[in-house]
């Protein structure tokens, strides 16, 4: 199950730097492409606002 980013996202960019498969895109609230996400969880571990969780 891919990870998702909630409305708690502060768009800091920390997760983008951590994603090994570049599944995260920028925006007001960042987005994880479920087709690319490998469910490794590194983005969730790095998120300072705890906005990333399994779908």
Coordinates of C-alpha atoms in Angstrom, one line a residue:
X1 CA 0.0 0.0 0.0
X2 CA 1.5 3.3 -1.1
X3 CA 2.1 6.2 1.3
X4 CA 0.0 9.4 1.2
X5 CA 0.6 12.9 2.3
X6 CA -2.2 14.6 4.4
X7 CA -3.3 18.2 4.7
X8 CA -0.8 18.5 7.6
X9 CA 2.0 18.9 5.0
X10 CA 4.0 22.1 5.3
X11 CA 5.7 21.7 1.9
X12 CA 9.2 21.8 3.4
X13 CA 10.7 19.4 0.8
X14 CA 12.3 17.0 3.3
X15 CA 10.5 14.0 1.9
X16 CA 11.5 14.7 -1.7
X17 CA 15.2 14.5 -0.7
X18 CA 14.6 11.1 1.0
X19 CA 12.5 9.3 -1.6
X20 CA 14.8 6.8 -3.5
X21 CA 12.4 6.5 -6.5
X22 CA 11.4 10.1 -6.9
X23 CA 7.7 9.4 -6.3
X24 CA 6.9 12.7 -4.6
X25 CA 5.9 15.9 -6.5
X26 CA 5.9 19.4 -5.2
X27 CA 2.9 21.6 -4.7
X28 CA 1.0 23.5 -1.9
X29 CA 0.7 20.0 -0.4
X30 CA 3.1 17.5 -1.8
X31 CA 1.8 14.3 -3.5
X32 CA 3.1 10.7 -3.7
X33 CA 2.4 8.9 -6.9
X34 CA 1.1 5.5 -5.8
X35 CA 2.3 3.9 -9.1
X36 CA 5.9 4.7 -8.3
X37 CA 5.9 4.5 -4.5
X38 CA 7.8 1.4 -3.2
X39 CA 6.3 1.7 0.3
X40 CA 9.8 2.0 1.9
X41 CA 8.6 4.6 4.4
X42 CA 11.7 6.8 4.3
X43 CA 9.6 9.8 3.5
X44 CA 7.4 9.2 6.5
X45 CA 10.4 8.8 8.8
X46 CA 11.8 12.1 7.6
X47 CA 8.6 14.2 7.7
X48 CA 8.8 16.8 10.5
X49 CA 5.0 17.4 10.5
X50 CA 4.2 13.7 10.5
X51 CA 2.0 14.3 7.4
X52 CA 2.9 11.1 5.6
X53 CA 1.3 7.7 6.4
X54 CA 0.3 4.5 4.6
X55 CA -2.9 4.8 2.5

